Amino acid sequence: MTLAGYVLTEDCQPVSKALIELWHANESGNYDNSGYKLRGHQFTDDEGKWWFETIVPGLYPGRTRHYHLKVQRPGGSVLTTQLYFPGEPLNERDRIFNASLLLDVSPTDDGKFGRYDFIVA
Ligand SMILES: [Fe+2]
């Protein structure tokens, strides 16, 4: 799965060098709590763009499918959030699910492409 998007200001200007940190469960729904598998970070490019090549996270009890992210523009405060998949059966039963955090997912020849744009104040 490719995960990508932009970091933009409230008036839609690209934010370069914003930190995007990603971590998520493996296909079995487990986190690597002793190492750094399926954890990483990037900085947005000059167009405010970020992207990761990763996998679709597995499910674990009590939660719908999700990625964890932190987003921080240079000198800004840290946004800690999650992104979700459309059409997941458990979305409606997950108490912290938020429909405004749904990825825009489309199929590609090489897996799925999920997009989300962050607006940072
Ligand atoms: Fe989680």
PDB file of C-alpha atoms and ligand atoms in Angstrom:
ATOM      1  CA  MET A   1       0.000   0.000   0.000  1.00  0.00           C
ATOM      2  CA  THR A   2       1.171   3.479  -0.850  1.00  0.00           C
ATOM      3  CA  LEU A   3       0.181   6.124   1.658  1.00  0.00           C
ATOM      4  CA  ALA A   4       0.597   9.700   0.504  1.00  0.00           C
ATOM      5  CA  GLY A   5      -0.698  13.238   0.640  1.00  0.00           C
ATOM      6  CA  TYR A   6       0.163  16.842   1.277  1.00  0.00           C
ATOM      7  CA  VAL A   7       0.703  19.030   4.293  1.00  0.00           C
ATOM      8  CA  LEU A   8      -0.856  22.415   3.637  1.00  0.00           C
ATOM      9  CA  THR A   9      -1.489  25.637   5.496  1.00  0.00           C
ATOM     10  CA  GLU A  10      -5.039  26.851   6.133  1.00  0.00           C
ATOM     11  CA  ASP A  11      -4.824  28.896   2.919  1.00  0.00           C
ATOM     12  CA  CYS A  12      -3.646  25.838   0.927  1.00  0.00           C
ATOM     13  CA  GLN A  13       0.039  26.696   0.704  1.00  0.00           C
ATOM     14  CA  PRO A  14       2.414  23.703   0.767  1.00  0.00           C
ATOM     15  CA  VAL A  15       4.377  23.123   3.962  1.00  0.00           C
ATOM     16  CA  SER A  16       7.841  21.757   3.193  1.00  0.00           C
ATOM     17  CA  LYS A  17      10.014  19.960   5.749  1.00  0.00           C
ATOM     18  CA  ALA A  18       6.988  18.987   7.863  1.00  0.00           C
ATOM     19  CA  LEU A  19       7.584  15.843   9.891  1.00  0.00           C
ATOM     20  CA  ILE A  20       5.306  12.897   9.157  1.00  0.00           C
ATOM     21  CA  GLU A  21       5.731   9.955  11.500  1.00  0.00           C
ATOM     22  CA  LEU A  22       3.920   6.681  10.819  1.00  0.00           C
ATOM     23  CA  TRP A  23       3.519   3.496  12.810  1.00  0.00           C
ATOM     24  CA  HIS A  24       1.085   0.645  12.547  1.00  0.00           C
ATOM     25  CA  ALA A  25       0.372  -3.008  13.230  1.00  0.00           C
ATOM     26  CA  ASN A  26       1.651  -5.831  11.039  1.00  0.00           C
ATOM     27  CA  GLU A  27      -0.643  -8.132   9.036  1.00  0.00           C
ATOM     28  CA  SER A  28      -1.397 -10.084  12.230  1.00  0.00           C
ATOM     29  CA  GLY A  29      -2.416  -6.990  14.198  1.00  0.00           C
ATOM     30  CA  ASN A  30       0.762  -6.823  16.273  1.00  0.00           C
ATOM     31  CA  TYR A  31       3.045  -3.847  16.888  1.00  0.00           C
ATOM     32  CA  ASP A  32       6.804  -4.177  17.023  1.00  0.00           C
ATOM     33  CA  ASN A  33       7.357  -2.903  20.564  1.00  0.00           C
ATOM     34  CA  SER A  34      10.997  -3.923  20.796  1.00  0.00           C
ATOM     35  CA  GLY A  35      12.295  -2.701  17.441  1.00  0.00           C
ATOM     36  CA  TYR A  36      11.240  -0.362  14.659  1.00  0.00           C
ATOM     37  CA  LYS A  37       9.453  -2.539  12.127  1.00  0.00           C
ATOM     38  CA  LEU A  38       6.546  -0.704  10.500  1.00  0.00           C
ATOM     39  CA  ARG A  39       7.612   2.581  12.093  1.00  0.00           C
ATOM     40  CA  GLY A  40       9.255   5.464  10.336  1.00  0.00           C
ATOM     41  CA  HIS A  41       9.195   9.097   9.449  1.00  0.00           C
ATOM     42  CA  GLN A  42       9.677  11.402   6.504  1.00  0.00           C
ATOM     43  CA  PHE A  43       9.719  15.118   5.850  1.00  0.00           C
ATOM     44  CA  THR A  44       7.509  16.719   3.224  1.00  0.00           C
ATOM     45  CA  ASP A  45       9.189  17.872   0.023  1.00  0.00           C
ATOM     46  CA  ASP A  46       9.079  21.371  -1.464  1.00  0.00           C
ATOM     47  CA  GLU A  47       5.516  20.737  -2.679  1.00  0.00           C
ATOM     48  CA  GLY A  48       4.423  19.695   0.813  1.00  0.00           C
ATOM     49  CA  LYS A  49       4.137  16.095  -0.342  1.00  0.00           C
ATOM     50  CA  TRP A  50       4.772  12.994   1.785  1.00  0.00           C
ATOM     51  CA  TRP A  51       4.504   9.272   1.019  1.00  0.00           C
ATOM     52  CA  PHE A  52       5.238   5.828   2.408  1.00  0.00           C
ATOM     53  CA  GLU A  53       5.347   2.376   0.852  1.00  0.00           C
ATOM     54  CA  THR A  54       3.991  -0.003   3.452  1.00  0.00           C
ATOM     55  CA  ILE A  55       1.335  -2.657   4.065  1.00  0.00           C
ATOM     56  CA  VAL A  56      -2.319  -2.641   5.030  1.00  0.00           C
ATOM     57  CA  PRO A  57      -2.281  -3.018   8.821  1.00  0.00           C
ATOM     58  CA  GLY A  58      -3.962  -6.038  10.375  1.00  0.00           C
ATOM     59  CA  LEU A  59      -6.761  -5.894  12.897  1.00  0.00           C
ATOM     60  CA  TYR A  60      -6.437  -6.299  16.646  1.00  0.00           C
ATOM     61  CA  PRO A  61      -9.210  -6.650  19.208  1.00  0.00           C
ATOM     62  CA  GLY A  62     -11.269  -3.565  19.978  1.00  0.00           C
ATOM     63  CA  ARG A  63     -10.157  -1.428  17.024  1.00  0.00           C
ATOM     64  CA  THR A  64     -10.974  -0.921  13.406  1.00  0.00           C
ATOM     65  CA  ARG A  65      -8.147  -0.904  10.836  1.00  0.00           C
ATOM     66  CA  HIS A  66      -5.937   2.176  11.250  1.00  0.00           C
ATOM     67  CA  TYR A  67      -2.569   3.858  10.876  1.00  0.00           C
ATOM     68  CA  HIS A  68      -1.041   6.052  13.577  1.00  0.00           C
ATOM     69  CA  LEU A  69       0.596   9.316  12.553  1.00  0.00           C
ATOM     70  CA  LYS A  70       2.200  12.403  13.965  1.00  0.00           C
ATOM     71  CA  VAL A  71       2.371  15.555  11.855  1.00  0.00           C
ATOM     72  CA  GLN A  72       4.403  18.638  12.729  1.00  0.00           C
ATOM     73  CA  ARG A  73       5.247  21.617  10.600  1.00  0.00           C
ATOM     74  CA  PRO A  74       8.626  23.225  11.339  1.00  0.00           C
ATOM     75  CA  GLY A  75       8.288  24.999  14.657  1.00  0.00           C
ATOM     76  CA  GLY A  76       4.658  23.939  15.023  1.00  0.00           C
ATOM     77  CA  SER A  77       2.877  21.816  17.577  1.00  0.00           C
ATOM     78  CA  VAL A  78       2.605  18.052  17.117  1.00  0.00           C
ATOM     79  CA  LEU A  79      -0.642  16.608  15.773  1.00  0.00           C
ATOM     80  CA  THR A  80      -1.078  12.981  16.843  1.00  0.00           C
ATOM     81  CA  THR A  81      -3.824  11.254  14.909  1.00  0.00           C
ATOM     82  CA  GLN A  82      -4.960   8.129  13.090  1.00  0.00           C
ATOM     83  CA  LEU A  83      -6.148   7.414   9.550  1.00  0.00           C
ATOM     84  CA  TYR A  84      -8.886   4.936   8.655  1.00  0.00           C
ATOM     85  CA  PHE A  85     -10.060   2.832   5.717  1.00  0.00           C
ATOM     86  CA  PRO A  86     -13.429   3.390   4.032  1.00  0.00           C
ATOM     87  CA  GLY A  87     -15.829   0.465   4.064  1.00  0.00           C
ATOM     88  CA  GLU A  88     -14.311  -1.298   7.061  1.00  0.00           C
ATOM     89  CA  PRO A  89     -17.020  -3.234   8.942  1.00  0.00           C
ATOM     90  CA  LEU A  90     -15.618  -2.208  12.334  1.00  0.00           C
ATOM     91  CA  ASN A  91     -15.500   1.547  11.654  1.00  0.00           C
ATOM     92  CA  GLU A  92     -18.944   2.166  13.116  1.00  0.00           C
ATOM     93  CA  ARG A  93     -18.216   0.147  16.255  1.00  0.00           C
ATOM     94  CA  ASP A  94     -14.857   1.770  17.040  1.00  0.00           C
ATOM     95  CA  ARG A  95     -15.412   4.475  19.666  1.00  0.00           C
ATOM     96  CA  ILE A  96     -12.559   6.691  18.483  1.00  0.00           C
ATOM     97  CA  PHE A  97     -13.164   6.251  14.741  1.00  0.00           C
ATOM     98  CA  ASN A  98     -13.682   9.606  13.019  1.00  0.00           C
ATOM     99  CA  ALA A  99     -15.033   9.782   9.463  1.00  0.00           C
ATOM    100  CA  SER A 100     -13.054  12.974   8.790  1.00  0.00           C
ATOM    101  CA  LEU A 101      -9.913  10.826   9.049  1.00  0.00           C
ATOM    102  CA  LEU A 102     -10.840   8.391   6.273  1.00  0.00           C
ATOM    103  CA  LEU A 103      -8.205   7.774   3.613  1.00  0.00           C
ATOM    104  CA  ASP A 104      -9.202   8.180  -0.015  1.00  0.00           C
ATOM    105  CA  VAL A 105      -8.283   4.652  -1.176  1.00  0.00           C
ATOM    106  CA  SER A 106      -8.057   3.570  -4.794  1.00  0.00           C
ATOM    107  CA  PRO A 107      -6.708   0.379  -6.421  1.00  0.00           C
ATOM    108  CA  THR A 108      -3.533   0.468  -8.511  1.00  0.00           C
ATOM    109  CA  ASP A 109      -1.555  -2.118 -10.501  1.00  0.00           C
ATOM    110  CA  ASP A 110       0.738  -2.388  -7.496  1.00  0.00           C
ATOM    111  CA  GLY A 111      -1.637  -2.584  -4.541  1.00  0.00           C
ATOM    112  CA  LYS A 112      -3.647   0.216  -3.029  1.00  0.00           C
ATOM    113  CA  PHE A 113      -3.102   3.959  -2.974  1.00  0.00           C
ATOM    114  CA  GLY A 114      -4.388   5.841   0.052  1.00  0.00           C
ATOM    115  CA  ARG A 115      -4.378   9.627   0.142  1.00  0.00           C
ATOM    116  CA  TYR A 116      -4.850  12.075   2.957  1.00  0.00           C
ATOM    117  CA  ASP A 117      -4.014  15.779   3.093  1.00  0.00           C
ATOM    118  CA  PHE A 118      -3.277  17.446   6.409  1.00  0.00           C
ATOM    119  CA  ILE A 119      -4.077  21.101   7.001  1.00  0.00           C
ATOM    120  CA  VAL A 120      -1.917  22.501   9.783  1.00  0.00           C
ATOM    121  CA  ALA A 121      -2.456  25.829  11.468  1.00  0.00           C
TER     122      ALA A 121
HETATM  123 FE    FE B   1      -3.240   1.147  16.946  1.00  0.00          FE
END
